[in-house]
């Protein structure tokens, strides 16, 4: 990987329950909406085997489709110096290490979109042994609510992982001739645009209105745990069937010439008019 270039890897992932698509469609035909209260949600359990989600807008079932993208580039030396300066006790053999900045974007679309609601979920992120998380974002639990309230049409991420809403439309920003254009898949044939520069970091065209709220904590030096949930206060009419987005960032230390892989495990709960509350899950390695 070139020092000033961004590597982009994307994959489509299905979050599935044990209710098969065909079974869900049969259930729709067999039970009228007023009979939904008889469903027992405790009989429904998640599947641990992710599969590709069929491209069928008419398919039923309490499932979700997630588009996962990893952006990565070499962390600029000045950012490494700042991190190590704030951790004077860390002994580091710089010649034996590499440093990477990574951005993980997840865009979720629900199955049976007119009726299925996202309730909440968790995302566990793990790096291989030998990798150390030096910094991550967002850390402040107020960061994402502030971005959502801004109503802006893009998100900025500084080289030091400070996440914020982009400046208001019409704000004069000097052009950056070194900026590298980026595209991120967020749906079937759909992408968002963005750019990266060493000086300014990332600007990503993610509207504030599609963000989920989330907050994370370190489990150890190479694993993190994030809780994700709809913006508060919850309004079911606003979280039914719409695209929802989360975005995390990390600066990591790796053994020399060992670009980091990310394993992401996603567990969620969705609610349908027919099947009640159902757990769904999936995992991916990028």
GROMACS .gro file of C-alpha atoms in nm:
model
  286
    1UNK     CA    1   0.000   0.000   0.000
    2UNK     CA    2   0.135   0.343  -0.093
    3UNK     CA    3   0.177   0.578   0.201
    4UNK     CA    4  -0.066   0.838   0.067
    5UNK     CA    5  -0.320   0.607  -0.093
    6UNK     CA    6  -0.642   0.471   0.057
    7UNK     CA    7  -0.723   0.102   0.022
    8UNK     CA    8  -1.098   0.031  -0.012
    9UNK     CA    9  -1.247  -0.315   0.056
   10UNK     CA   10  -1.622  -0.379   0.050
   11UNK     CA   11  -1.848  -0.679   0.105
   12UNK     CA   12  -2.220  -0.743   0.129
   13UNK     CA   13  -2.331  -0.933   0.439
   14UNK     CA   14  -2.666  -1.084   0.538
   15UNK     CA   15  -2.790  -1.077   0.898
   16UNK     CA   16  -3.018  -1.378   0.922
   17UNK     CA   17  -3.253  -1.535   1.175
   18UNK     CA   18  -3.368  -1.896   1.169
   19UNK     CA   19  -3.688  -1.794   0.994
   20UNK     CA   20  -3.626  -1.878   0.628
   21UNK     CA   21  -3.754  -1.643   0.360
   22UNK     CA   22  -4.001  -1.899   0.225
   23UNK     CA   23  -4.136  -1.967   0.574
   24UNK     CA   24  -4.184  -1.598   0.639
   25UNK     CA   25  -4.384  -1.557   0.319
   26UNK     CA   26  -4.606  -1.854   0.411
   27UNK     CA   27  -4.660  -1.704   0.757
   28UNK     CA   28  -4.769  -1.378   0.596
   29UNK     CA   29  -5.034  -1.562   0.396
   30UNK     CA   30  -5.151  -1.773   0.688
   31UNK     CA   31  -5.189  -1.511   0.962
   32UNK     CA   32  -5.374  -1.179   0.946
   33UNK     CA   33  -5.211  -0.881   1.121
   34UNK     CA   34  -5.454  -0.894   1.416
   35UNK     CA   35  -5.324  -1.242   1.509
   36UNK     CA   36  -4.968  -1.128   1.563
   37UNK     CA   37  -4.992  -1.124   1.940
   38UNK     CA   38  -4.996  -1.501   1.948
   39UNK     CA   39  -4.638  -1.524   1.824
   40UNK     CA   40  -4.388  -1.626   2.094
   41UNK     CA   41  -4.064  -1.440   2.036
   42UNK     CA   42  -3.866  -1.670   2.264
   43UNK     CA   43  -3.904  -1.952   2.012
   44UNK     CA   44  -3.700  -1.757   1.760
   45UNK     CA   45  -3.320  -1.784   1.779
   46UNK     CA   46  -3.041  -1.643   1.559
   47UNK     CA   47  -2.839  -1.829   1.301
   48UNK     CA   48  -2.462  -1.819   1.329
   49UNK     CA   49  -2.399  -1.875   0.958
   50UNK     CA   50  -2.394  -1.560   0.745
   51UNK     CA   51  -2.505  -1.588   0.383
   52UNK     CA   52  -2.544  -1.354   0.092
   53UNK     CA   53  -2.881  -1.183   0.093
   54UNK     CA   54  -3.094  -1.250  -0.218
   55UNK     CA   55  -3.173  -0.942  -0.424
   56UNK     CA   56  -3.552  -0.970  -0.406
   57UNK     CA   57  -3.748  -0.664  -0.301
   58UNK     CA   58  -4.059  -0.876  -0.244
   59UNK     CA   59  -3.892  -1.123  -0.008
   60UNK     CA   60  -4.020  -1.140   0.347
   61UNK     CA   61  -3.849  -1.234   0.667
   62UNK     CA   62  -3.687  -1.064   0.965
   63UNK     CA   63  -3.349  -1.027   0.800
   64UNK     CA   64  -3.118  -0.741   0.713
   65UNK     CA   65  -2.859  -0.664   0.449
   66UNK     CA   66  -2.541  -0.483   0.552
   67UNK     CA   67  -2.283  -0.329   0.322
   68UNK     CA   68  -1.947  -0.324   0.500
   69UNK     CA   69  -1.653  -0.116   0.376
   70UNK     CA   70  -1.303  -0.086   0.521
   71UNK     CA   71  -1.091   0.217   0.431
   72UNK     CA   72  -0.725   0.201   0.531
   73UNK     CA   73  -0.408   0.399   0.481
   74UNK     CA   74  -0.072   0.445   0.648
   75UNK     CA   75  -0.100   0.680   0.944
   76UNK     CA   76   0.101   1.002   0.890
   77UNK     CA   77   0.414   1.018   1.112
   78UNK     CA   78   0.297   1.336   1.284
   79UNK     CA   79  -0.015   1.160   1.410
   80UNK     CA   80   0.192   0.868   1.539
   81UNK     CA   81   0.416   1.109   1.726
   82UNK     CA   82   0.113   1.271   1.894
   83UNK     CA   83  -0.021   0.934   2.008
   84UNK     CA   84   0.312   0.808   2.141
   85UNK     CA   85   0.380   1.142   2.313
   86UNK     CA   86   0.056   1.099   2.506
   87UNK     CA   87   0.164   0.748   2.609
   88UNK     CA   88   0.518   0.803   2.745
   89UNK     CA   89   0.523   0.460   2.910
   90UNK     CA   90   0.488   0.275   2.580
   91UNK     CA   91   0.813   0.119   2.461
   92UNK     CA   92   0.807   0.105   2.084
   93UNK     CA   93   1.055  -0.033   1.835
   94UNK     CA   94   0.950   0.185   1.543
   95UNK     CA   95   1.163  -0.007   1.294
   96UNK     CA   96   0.965  -0.327   1.362
   97UNK     CA   97   0.619  -0.170   1.337
   98UNK     CA   98   0.373  -0.018   1.093
   99UNK     CA   99   0.083   0.215   1.177
  100UNK     CA  100  -0.251   0.225   0.998
  101UNK     CA  101  -0.562   0.441   1.011
  102UNK     CA  102  -0.878   0.242   0.941
  103UNK     CA  103  -1.239   0.347   0.886
  104UNK     CA  104  -1.515   0.086   0.905
  105UNK     CA  105  -1.846   0.183   0.744
  106UNK     CA  106  -2.163  -0.027   0.780
  107UNK     CA  107  -2.483   0.054   0.593
  108UNK     CA  108  -2.789  -0.151   0.691
  109UNK     CA  109  -3.108  -0.221   0.494
  110UNK     CA  110  -3.389  -0.421   0.654
  111UNK     CA  111  -3.579  -0.704   0.489
  112UNK     CA  112  -3.956  -0.652   0.438
  113UNK     CA  113  -3.876  -0.279   0.464
  114UNK     CA  114  -4.228  -0.144   0.495
  115UNK     CA  115  -4.286  -0.325   0.825
  116UNK     CA  116  -3.958  -0.432   0.983
  117UNK     CA  117  -3.801  -0.210   1.249
  118UNK     CA  118  -3.447  -0.209   1.384
  119UNK     CA  119  -3.445  -0.212   1.766
  120UNK     CA  120  -3.080  -0.235   1.875
  121UNK     CA  121  -2.765  -0.440   1.836
  122UNK     CA  122  -2.399  -0.489   1.909
  123UNK     CA  123  -2.088  -0.492   1.692
  124UNK     CA  124  -1.771  -0.663   1.812
  125UNK     CA  125  -1.453  -0.566   1.627
  126UNK     CA  126  -1.138  -0.776   1.661
  127UNK     CA  127  -0.790  -0.743   1.514
  128UNK     CA  128  -0.536  -1.028   1.484
  129UNK     CA  129  -0.287  -1.105   1.759
  130UNK     CA  130   0.006  -0.866   1.748
  131UNK     CA  131  -0.212  -0.567   1.655
  132UNK     CA  132  -0.269  -0.291   1.911
  133UNK     CA  133  -0.547  -0.032   1.902
  134UNK     CA  134  -0.380   0.302   1.979
  135UNK     CA  135  -0.684   0.525   1.927
  136UNK     CA  136  -1.044   0.500   1.814
  137UNK     CA  137  -1.342   0.722   1.736
  138UNK     CA  138  -1.600   0.820   1.838
  139UNK     CA  139  -1.506   0.811   2.208
  140UNK     CA  140  -1.736   1.081   2.345
  141UNK     CA  141  -2.093   0.948   2.369
  142UNK     CA  142  -2.221   1.292   2.265
  143UNK     CA  143  -2.039   1.294   1.929
  144UNK     CA  144  -2.295   1.105   1.720
  145UNK     CA  145  -2.606   1.275   1.870
  146UNK     CA  146  -2.448   1.613   1.793
  147UNK     CA  147  -2.385   1.511   1.432
  148UNK     CA  148  -2.743   1.383   1.398
  149UNK     CA  149  -2.885   1.707   1.539
  150UNK     CA  150  -2.681   1.910   1.291
  151UNK     CA  151  -2.880   1.777   0.997
  152UNK     CA  152  -2.574   1.811   0.773
  153UNK     CA  153  -2.519   1.608   0.458
  154UNK     CA  154  -2.166   1.486   0.528
  155UNK     CA  155  -1.926   1.380   0.803
  156UNK     CA  156  -1.564   1.486   0.850
  157UNK     CA  157  -1.295   1.276   1.017
  158UNK     CA  158  -0.965   1.446   1.096
  159UNK     CA  159  -0.625   1.270   1.073
  160UNK     CA  160  -0.642   1.245   1.454
  161UNK     CA  161  -0.988   1.076   1.434
  162UNK     CA  162  -1.196   1.375   1.545
  163UNK     CA  163  -1.541   1.307   1.398
  164UNK     CA  164  -1.781   1.594   1.331
  165UNK     CA  165  -2.055   1.715   1.102
  166UNK     CA  166  -1.921   1.876   0.786
  167UNK     CA  167  -1.935   2.258   0.759
  168UNK     CA  168  -2.269   2.407   0.650
  169UNK     CA  169  -2.342   2.428   0.280
  170UNK     CA  170  -2.203   2.748   0.137
  171UNK     CA  171  -1.905   2.760   0.373
  172UNK     CA  172  -1.593   2.854   0.180
  173UNK     CA  173  -1.334   2.577   0.208
  174UNK     CA  174  -1.002   2.611   0.025
  175UNK     CA  175  -0.969   2.336  -0.237
  176UNK     CA  176  -0.725   2.057  -0.156
  177UNK     CA  177  -0.549   1.944  -0.475
  178UNK     CA  178  -0.406   1.640  -0.293
  179UNK     CA  179  -0.749   1.501  -0.199
  180UNK     CA  180  -0.816   1.149  -0.324
  181UNK     CA  181  -1.176   1.070  -0.428
  182UNK     CA  182  -1.345   0.771  -0.261
  183UNK     CA  183  -1.670   0.583  -0.317
  184UNK     CA  184  -1.839   0.352  -0.062
  185UNK     CA  185  -2.118   0.104  -0.158
  186UNK     CA  186  -2.426   0.147   0.064
  187UNK     CA  187  -2.690  -0.050  -0.127
  188UNK     CA  188  -2.767  -0.232  -0.452
  189UNK     CA  189  -2.606  -0.006  -0.711
  190UNK     CA  190  -2.588   0.280  -0.458
  191UNK     CA  191  -2.274   0.457  -0.338
  192UNK     CA  192  -2.173   0.757  -0.135
  193UNK     CA  193  -1.883   0.976  -0.238
  194UNK     CA  194  -1.604   1.116  -0.029
  195UNK     CA  195  -1.241   1.221  -0.029
  196UNK     CA  196  -0.924   1.176   0.175
  197UNK     CA  197  -0.621   1.397   0.214
  198UNK     CA  198  -0.325   1.365   0.446
  199UNK     CA  199  -0.376   1.722   0.568
  200UNK     CA  200  -0.751   1.720   0.634
  201UNK     CA  201  -0.844   1.353   0.671
  202UNK     CA  202  -1.177   1.227   0.537
  203UNK     CA  203  -1.495   1.393   0.422
  204UNK     CA  204  -1.774   1.138   0.361
  205UNK     CA  205  -2.114   1.211   0.210
  206UNK     CA  206  -2.314   1.039   0.485
  207UNK     CA  207  -2.628   1.240   0.573
  208UNK     CA  208  -2.673   1.292   0.946
  209UNK     CA  209  -3.033   1.176   0.924
  210UNK     CA  210  -2.942   0.813   0.847
  211UNK     CA  211  -2.700   0.764   1.137
  212UNK     CA  212  -2.768   0.524   1.419
  213UNK     CA  213  -2.642   0.617   1.763
  214UNK     CA  214  -2.359   0.409   1.903
  215UNK     CA  215  -2.095   0.403   2.172
  216UNK     CA  216  -1.802   0.171   2.225
  217UNK     CA  217  -1.550   0.046   2.475
  218UNK     CA  218  -1.219  -0.138   2.457
  219UNK     CA  219  -1.232  -0.501   2.567
  220UNK     CA  220  -0.855  -0.531   2.543
  221UNK     CA  221  -0.576  -0.388   2.325
  222UNK     CA  222  -0.707  -0.551   2.005
  223UNK     CA  223  -1.085  -0.587   2.057
  224UNK     CA  224  -1.375  -0.342   2.087
  225UNK     CA  225  -1.742  -0.372   2.169
  226UNK     CA  226  -2.001  -0.125   2.033
  227UNK     CA  227  -2.368  -0.084   2.118
  228UNK     CA  228  -2.586   0.051   1.836
  229UNK     CA  229  -2.943   0.181   1.864
  230UNK     CA  230  -3.183   0.424   1.695
  231UNK     CA  231  -3.153   0.794   1.784
  232UNK     CA  232  -3.342   0.892   2.098
  233UNK     CA  233  -3.631   0.943   2.141
  234UNK     CA  234  -3.732   0.644   1.928
  235UNK     CA  235  -4.011   0.693   1.675
  236UNK     CA  236  -4.108   0.366   1.505
  237UNK     CA  237  -4.229   0.549   1.199
  238UNK     CA  238  -3.882   0.693   1.150
  239UNK     CA  239  -3.684   0.368   1.178
  240UNK     CA  240  -3.897   0.142   0.958
  241UNK     CA  241  -3.728   0.012   0.645
  242UNK     CA  242  -3.482   0.296   0.599
  243UNK     CA  243  -3.110   0.279   0.536
  244UNK     CA  244  -2.912   0.318   0.857
  245UNK     CA  245  -2.541   0.386   0.888
  246UNK     CA  246  -2.262   0.356   1.143
  247UNK     CA  247  -1.899   0.449   1.098
  248UNK     CA  248  -1.603   0.371   1.325
  249UNK     CA  249  -1.235   0.462   1.297
  250UNK     CA  250  -0.911   0.332   1.446
  251UNK     CA  251  -0.539   0.394   1.451
  252UNK     CA  252  -0.357   0.065   1.504
  253UNK     CA  253  -0.002  -0.056   1.547
  254UNK     CA  254   0.092  -0.373   1.357
  255UNK     CA  255   0.400  -0.590   1.305
  256UNK     CA  256   0.608  -0.474   1.008
  257UNK     CA  257   0.455  -0.551   0.667
  258UNK     CA  258   0.136  -0.694   0.822
  259UNK     CA  259  -0.165  -0.487   0.708
  260UNK     CA  260  -0.441  -0.539   0.967
  261UNK     CA  261  -0.750  -0.750   0.905
  262UNK     CA  262  -1.074  -0.670   1.087
  263UNK     CA  263  -1.324  -0.928   1.205
  264UNK     CA  264  -1.665  -0.774   1.271
  265UNK     CA  265  -1.945  -0.971   1.441
  266UNK     CA  266  -2.287  -0.809   1.428
  267UNK     CA  267  -2.582  -0.910   1.647
  268UNK     CA  268  -2.908  -0.721   1.617
  269UNK     CA  269  -3.274  -0.732   1.707
  270UNK     CA  270  -3.546  -0.648   1.458
  271UNK     CA  271  -3.921  -0.629   1.505
  272UNK     CA  272  -4.179  -0.722   1.243
  273UNK     CA  273  -4.556  -0.686   1.237
  274UNK     CA  274  -4.586  -1.063   1.194
  275UNK     CA  275  -4.296  -1.230   1.375
  276UNK     CA  276  -4.243  -0.999   1.672
  277UNK     CA  277  -3.890  -0.939   1.804
  278UNK     CA  278  -3.628  -1.155   1.633
  279UNK     CA  279  -3.250  -1.174   1.682
  280UNK     CA  280  -3.034  -1.169   1.368
  281UNK     CA  281  -2.658  -1.204   1.330
  282UNK     CA  282  -2.367  -1.229   1.089
  283UNK     CA  283  -1.990  -1.180   1.069
  284UNK     CA  284  -1.732  -1.068   0.816
  285UNK     CA  285  -1.354  -1.043   0.782
  286UNK     CA  286  -1.196  -0.755   0.588
   0.00000   0.00000   0.00000
